[in-house]
Tab-separated table of C-alpha atoms in Angstrom:
chain	number	residue	atom	x	y	z
A	1	UNK	CA	-9.097	-10.166	-6.639
A	2	UNK	CA	-7.825	-9.985	-3.132
A	3	UNK	CA	-10.633	-10.114	-1.089
A	4	UNK	CA	-11.043	-6.712	0.181
A	5	UNK	CA	-13.692	-4.665	-1.649
A	6	UNK	CA	-14.222	-1.190	-1.448
A	7	UNK	CA	-17.410	1.186	-2.226
A	8	UNK	CA	-17.301	2.925	-4.554
A	9	UNK	CA	-15.095	2.795	-6.830
A	10	UNK	CA	-15.239	6.248	-8.528
A	11	UNK	CA	-16.354	9.163	-6.718
A	12	UNK	CA	-17.113	12.991	-7.699
A	13	UNK	CA	-18.335	15.901	-5.554
A	14	UNK	CA	-17.763	19.288	-5.699
A	15	UNK	CA	-15.898	20.943	-3.279
A	16	UNK	CA	-17.665	21.372	0.092
A	17	UNK	CA	-19.450	18.440	0.122
A	18	UNK	CA	-19.160	15.330	2.279
A	19	UNK	CA	-18.005	11.797	1.443
A	20	UNK	CA	-18.272	8.652	2.385
A	21	UNK	CA	-16.537	5.750	1.429
A	22	UNK	CA	-16.701	1.672	2.709
A	23	UNK	CA	-14.033	-1.014	2.841
A	24	UNK	CA	-14.890	-4.429	3.620
A	25	UNK	CA	-11.974	-6.662	4.667
A	26	UNK	CA	-10.907	-10.531	4.184
A	27	UNK	CA	-13.984	-11.731	6.463
A	28	UNK	CA	-10.875	-12.905	9.147
A	29	UNK	CA	-8.579	-10.627	8.924
A	30	UNK	CA	-8.825	-8.321	12.790
A	31	UNK	CA	-7.103	-4.984	11.633
A	32	UNK	CA	-8.058	-2.960	8.822
A	33	UNK	CA	-6.307	0.111	7.138
A	34	UNK	CA	-7.076	3.031	5.075
A	35	UNK	CA	-3.806	4.584	3.291
A	36	UNK	CA	-4.352	7.595	0.426
A	37	UNK	CA	-2.307	7.357	-2.840
A	38	UNK	CA	-1.837	11.043	-4.781
A	39	UNK	CA	-0.625	10.412	-8.664
A	40	UNK	CA	2.989	9.323	-9.056
A	41	UNK	CA	3.670	8.674	-5.538
A	42	UNK	CA	3.180	5.136	-3.031
A	43	UNK	CA	0.357	5.071	-0.634
A	44	UNK	CA	0.286	7.417	2.898
A	45	UNK	CA	-0.941	5.726	5.920
A	46	UNK	CA	-3.459	7.095	7.201
A	47	UNK	CA	-5.476	5.567	9.972
A	48	UNK	CA	-5.756	1.357	11.040
A	49	UNK	CA	-8.233	-0.613	13.289
A	50	UNK	CA	-7.939	-3.796	14.784
A	51	UNK	CA	-11.351	-5.003	15.590
A	52	UNK	CA	-13.558	-1.930	16.448
A	53	UNK	CA	-10.640	0.387	17.762
A	54	UNK	CA	-8.848	2.510	16.292
A	55	UNK	CA	-5.659	2.225	17.169
A	56	UNK	CA	-3.608	4.880	15.488
A	57	UNK	CA	-3.789	7.878	13.316
A	58	UNK	CA	-1.581	10.043	10.914
A	59	UNK	CA	-1.327	13.595	11.185
A	60	UNK	CA	-2.842	13.554	7.655
A	61	UNK	CA	-6.079	12.662	9.140
A	62	UNK	CA	-7.497	16.322	9.777
A	63	UNK	CA	-10.473	17.257	11.515
A	64	UNK	CA	-12.457	16.664	8.905
A	65	UNK	CA	-11.203	13.197	8.236
A	66	UNK	CA	-13.463	10.932	10.607
A	67	UNK	CA	-13.159	6.513	10.203
A	68	UNK	CA	-15.362	4.075	11.682
A	69	UNK	CA	-14.894	0.724	12.127
A	70	UNK	CA	-19.020	-0.272	14.144
A	71	UNK	CA	-18.499	-3.749	14.605
A	72	UNK	CA	-15.203	-4.877	13.773
A	73	UNK	CA	-16.085	-6.036	10.124
A	74	UNK	CA	-16.470	-3.108	7.383
A	75	UNK	CA	-15.574	0.267	7.780
A	76	UNK	CA	-16.157	3.894	6.574
A	77	UNK	CA	-13.899	6.811	6.213
A	78	UNK	CA	-16.034	9.859	5.982
A	79	UNK	CA	-14.634	13.072	4.617
A	80	UNK	CA	-16.439	16.255	5.641
A	81	UNK	CA	-16.437	20.002	3.315
A	82	UNK	CA	-13.682	18.880	1.021
A	83	UNK	CA	-11.428	20.476	-0.755
A	84	UNK	CA	-9.524	19.885	-4.425
A	85	UNK	CA	-6.426	18.629	-2.548
A	86	UNK	CA	-8.352	16.080	-1.209
A	87	UNK	CA	-8.486	14.240	-4.554
A	88	UNK	CA	-6.674	10.890	-4.407
A	89	UNK	CA	-7.031	7.477	-4.194
A	90	UNK	CA	-8.164	6.215	-1.195
A	91	UNK	CA	-7.023	2.369	-0.001
A	92	UNK	CA	-8.109	0.165	2.174
A	93	UNK	CA	-6.217	-3.031	3.302
A	94	UNK	CA	-6.693	-5.912	5.381
A	95	UNK	CA	-4.337	-8.381	7.286
A	96	UNK	CA	-4.602	-10.906	10.486
A	97	UNK	CA	-3.427	-10.199	14.160
A	98	UNK	CA	-0.735	-12.950	13.892
A	99	UNK	CA	3.189	-12.522	13.059
A	100	UNK	CA	4.362	-10.327	10.890
A	101	UNK	CA	2.104	-7.606	8.885
A	102	UNK	CA	0.977	-8.502	5.277
A	103	UNK	CA	-1.623	-6.193	4.114
A	104	UNK	CA	-3.784	-6.846	1.575
A	105	UNK	CA	-4.819	-3.805	-0.268
A	106	UNK	CA	-8.627	-3.392	-1.468
A	107	UNK	CA	-9.055	-1.579	-5.565
A	108	UNK	CA	-9.548	1.657	-3.760
A	109	UNK	CA	-11.945	4.355	-4.076
A	110	UNK	CA	-10.575	7.172	-6.940
A	111	UNK	CA	-12.061	10.805	-4.877
A	112	UNK	CA	-12.071	13.685	-7.149
A	113	UNK	CA	-13.143	16.889	-5.930
A	114	UNK	CA	-13.782	19.783	-8.493
B	1	UNK	CA	14.088	10.854	9.375
B	2	UNK	CA	13.469	7.572	8.282
B	3	UNK	CA	12.309	6.779	4.497
B	4	UNK	CA	11.698	4.372	2.310
B	5	UNK	CA	13.098	4.832	-1.540
B	6	UNK	CA	13.629	3.719	-4.928
B	7	UNK	CA	16.487	4.079	-6.837
B	8	UNK	CA	14.961	4.793	-10.187
B	9	UNK	CA	11.640	6.072	-10.933
B	10	UNK	CA	11.115	4.154	-14.510
B	11	UNK	CA	13.028	0.480	-16.168
B	12	UNK	CA	12.612	-0.589	-19.566
B	13	UNK	CA	13.586	-4.217	-20.330
B	14	UNK	CA	12.738	-6.589	-23.636
B	15	UNK	CA	10.228	-9.324	-22.597
B	16	UNK	CA	12.423	-12.282	-21.462
B	17	UNK	CA	14.454	-10.498	-20.014
B	18	UNK	CA	15.522	-10.265	-16.054
B	19	UNK	CA	14.890	-6.734	-14.731
B	20	UNK	CA	16.082	-6.034	-11.154
B	21	UNK	CA	14.168	-2.697	-8.965
B	22	UNK	CA	15.939	-1.544	-6.087
B	23	UNK	CA	14.777	-0.119	-2.625
B	24	UNK	CA	17.061	2.200	0.021
B	25	UNK	CA	15.900	2.264	3.232
B	26	UNK	CA	17.038	4.511	5.959
B	27	UNK	CA	15.382	3.022	9.071
B	28	UNK	CA	18.055	0.283	10.569
B	29	UNK	CA	15.236	-0.819	13.049
B	30	UNK	CA	13.308	-2.073	10.081
B	31	UNK	CA	12.406	-5.535	10.413
B	32	UNK	CA	9.989	-6.196	7.821
B	33	UNK	CA	10.021	-5.624	3.914
B	34	UNK	CA	7.051	-6.283	1.404
B	35	UNK	CA	7.189	-5.507	-2.326
B	36	UNK	CA	4.038	-4.053	-3.957
B	37	UNK	CA	3.304	-4.465	-7.695
B	38	UNK	CA	0.036	-2.149	-8.805
B	39	UNK	CA	-1.502	-1.765	-12.278
B	40	UNK	CA	-2.788	0.929	-13.167
B	41	UNK	CA	-6.668	1.746	-11.765
B	42	UNK	CA	-5.691	-1.141	-8.824
B	43	UNK	CA	-5.047	-1.503	-5.388
B	44	UNK	CA	-1.099	-2.842	-4.802
B	45	UNK	CA	-1.384	-6.528	-5.260
B	46	UNK	CA	1.246	-8.170	-2.573
B	47	UNK	CA	4.461	-9.900	-4.477
B	48	UNK	CA	6.715	-10.907	-2.118
B	49	UNK	CA	7.785	-10.594	1.795
B	50	UNK	CA	10.880	-10.809	3.491
B	51	UNK	CA	11.836	-10.615	7.489
B	52	UNK	CA	14.750	-9.078	8.589
B	53	UNK	CA	16.417	-12.107	9.812
B	54	UNK	CA	16.819	-13.766	6.051
B	55	UNK	CA	18.730	-12.614	3.032
B	56	UNK	CA	17.010	-13.608	0.312
B	57	UNK	CA	13.543	-15.230	-0.356
B	58	UNK	CA	12.029	-16.636	-3.252
B	59	UNK	CA	8.756	-17.065	-5.044
B	60	UNK	CA	7.211	-17.687	-8.308
B	61	UNK	CA	9.914	-15.873	-10.656
B	62	UNK	CA	10.620	-13.507	-8.281
B	63	UNK	CA	13.564	-13.664	-6.222
B	64	UNK	CA	14.055	-10.582	-3.191
B	65	UNK	CA	17.662	-9.767	-1.671
B	66	UNK	CA	17.812	-7.945	1.808
B	67	UNK	CA	21.557	-6.621	2.571
B	68	UNK	CA	21.312	-5.110	5.636
B	69	UNK	CA	24.541	-3.655	5.929
B	70	UNK	CA	23.423	-1.014	3.598
B	71	UNK	CA	20.070	-0.950	4.012
B	72	UNK	CA	18.634	-2.547	0.740
B	73	UNK	CA	16.703	-4.606	-0.522
B	74	UNK	CA	16.171	-5.410	-4.429
B	75	UNK	CA	13.361	-7.422	-6.643
B	76	UNK	CA	14.372	-9.502	-9.345
B	77	UNK	CA	11.924	-11.087	-11.489
B	78	UNK	CA	13.321	-13.266	-14.095
B	79	UNK	CA	12.036	-13.788	-17.594
B	80	UNK	CA	9.922	-11.102	-17.828
B	81	UNK	CA	6.470	-10.857	-19.528
B	82	UNK	CA	4.347	-8.401	-20.631
B	83	UNK	CA	2.115	-8.840	-17.621
B	84	UNK	CA	4.703	-7.377	-15.669
B	85	UNK	CA	4.228	-4.025	-16.954
B	86	UNK	CA	3.292	-2.014	-13.799
B	87	UNK	CA	4.918	0.471	-10.452
B	88	UNK	CA	6.541	-1.673	-8.360
B	89	UNK	CA	6.867	-0.078	-5.051
B	90	UNK	CA	8.598	-1.564	-1.584
B	91	UNK	CA	7.378	-1.017	2.246
B	92	UNK	CA	8.078	-1.428	5.339
B	93	UNK	CA	6.596	-2.414	8.482
B	94	UNK	CA	7.717	-0.264	11.452
B	95	UNK	CA	7.152	-2.273	13.920
B	96	UNK	CA	3.249	-2.067	14.741
B	97	UNK	CA	1.286	-1.300	11.920
B	98	UNK	CA	1.488	1.148	9.384
B	99	UNK	CA	3.646	0.240	5.892
B	100	UNK	CA	5.437	3.071	4.584
B	101	UNK	CA	5.665	3.136	0.788
B	102	UNK	CA	8.617	3.990	-1.111
B	103	UNK	CA	7.517	6.127	-4.151
B	104	UNK	CA	7.718	3.332	-6.949
B	105	UNK	CA	9.575	2.456	-10.066
B	106	UNK	CA	7.419	1.650	-13.299
B	107	UNK	CA	8.343	-1.138	-15.315
B	108	UNK	CA	7.988	-0.960	-18.729
B	109	UNK	CA	8.272	-4.367	-20.963
B	110	UNK	CA	9.225	-4.020	-24.254
B	111	UNK	CA	8.271	-6.263	-27.277
C-alpha cells in the first residue's frame, strides 16, 4: 500500500453515461497525476496538478474528460458520455515538489463501458 | 520521436536464478529513469530509480544499470522468487513532470 487511494476500484457503466473517479494522494504530496492504462500497455499520462492548479493536459484528454483538484488535496476525474474506447484502468499517482519526480501510484479504477 | 521501449515482452527464469530486464530509450536529454513492478490488478509499484549522472544503483536484490552511450538501461533481479512474477516497466521522467512508460516485460518465475 503506497498511501494513494482510489475509489471506486471497479466501475461498470453503459455507453453514454457519465462517471466520476476519486483519488486521495499521500497527504504531504503537492503533485497529483492521472494516467490511463489499457490492457498490455504501459500507463499513459493524462494530466497533472500542482496543488490545485492543473498544469499540463495530454492530447489524450478529450473534451469529455475533466479533472479537478479543488482544495489541493483529493482529485476527481470525470468522463462524460462514456464510449467503449474509454474502457481502461485509470491510475492516480502523487509526488512531492522537490528533487526528482518519484511518483507513487494508487491501485487504480478499472472502468468497463458496455 | 521520443519513446521508451523494452526489448522483450516476456521473460521466464528459474526460481533462484538472476534475471535481467532491458529497456531502450531514445531521448538523450532524459535525466531520470524509474523501474516499476506491476502485479495483476494493482497499480505500478516503485522499485528503483536512477539519475543520468549515475551509471549504476543498487537496492535490495535489484540493480539498475544505465548506459547513456547507447541509451539503454537494465534491471537486474538477484535470486528471483515467486513473488517477483509481475510486469516490469521502465519509465522516463521527461524534464517537467509526466512519466513516459515503455510497454512492459512480463517476468515469470518457474519453480
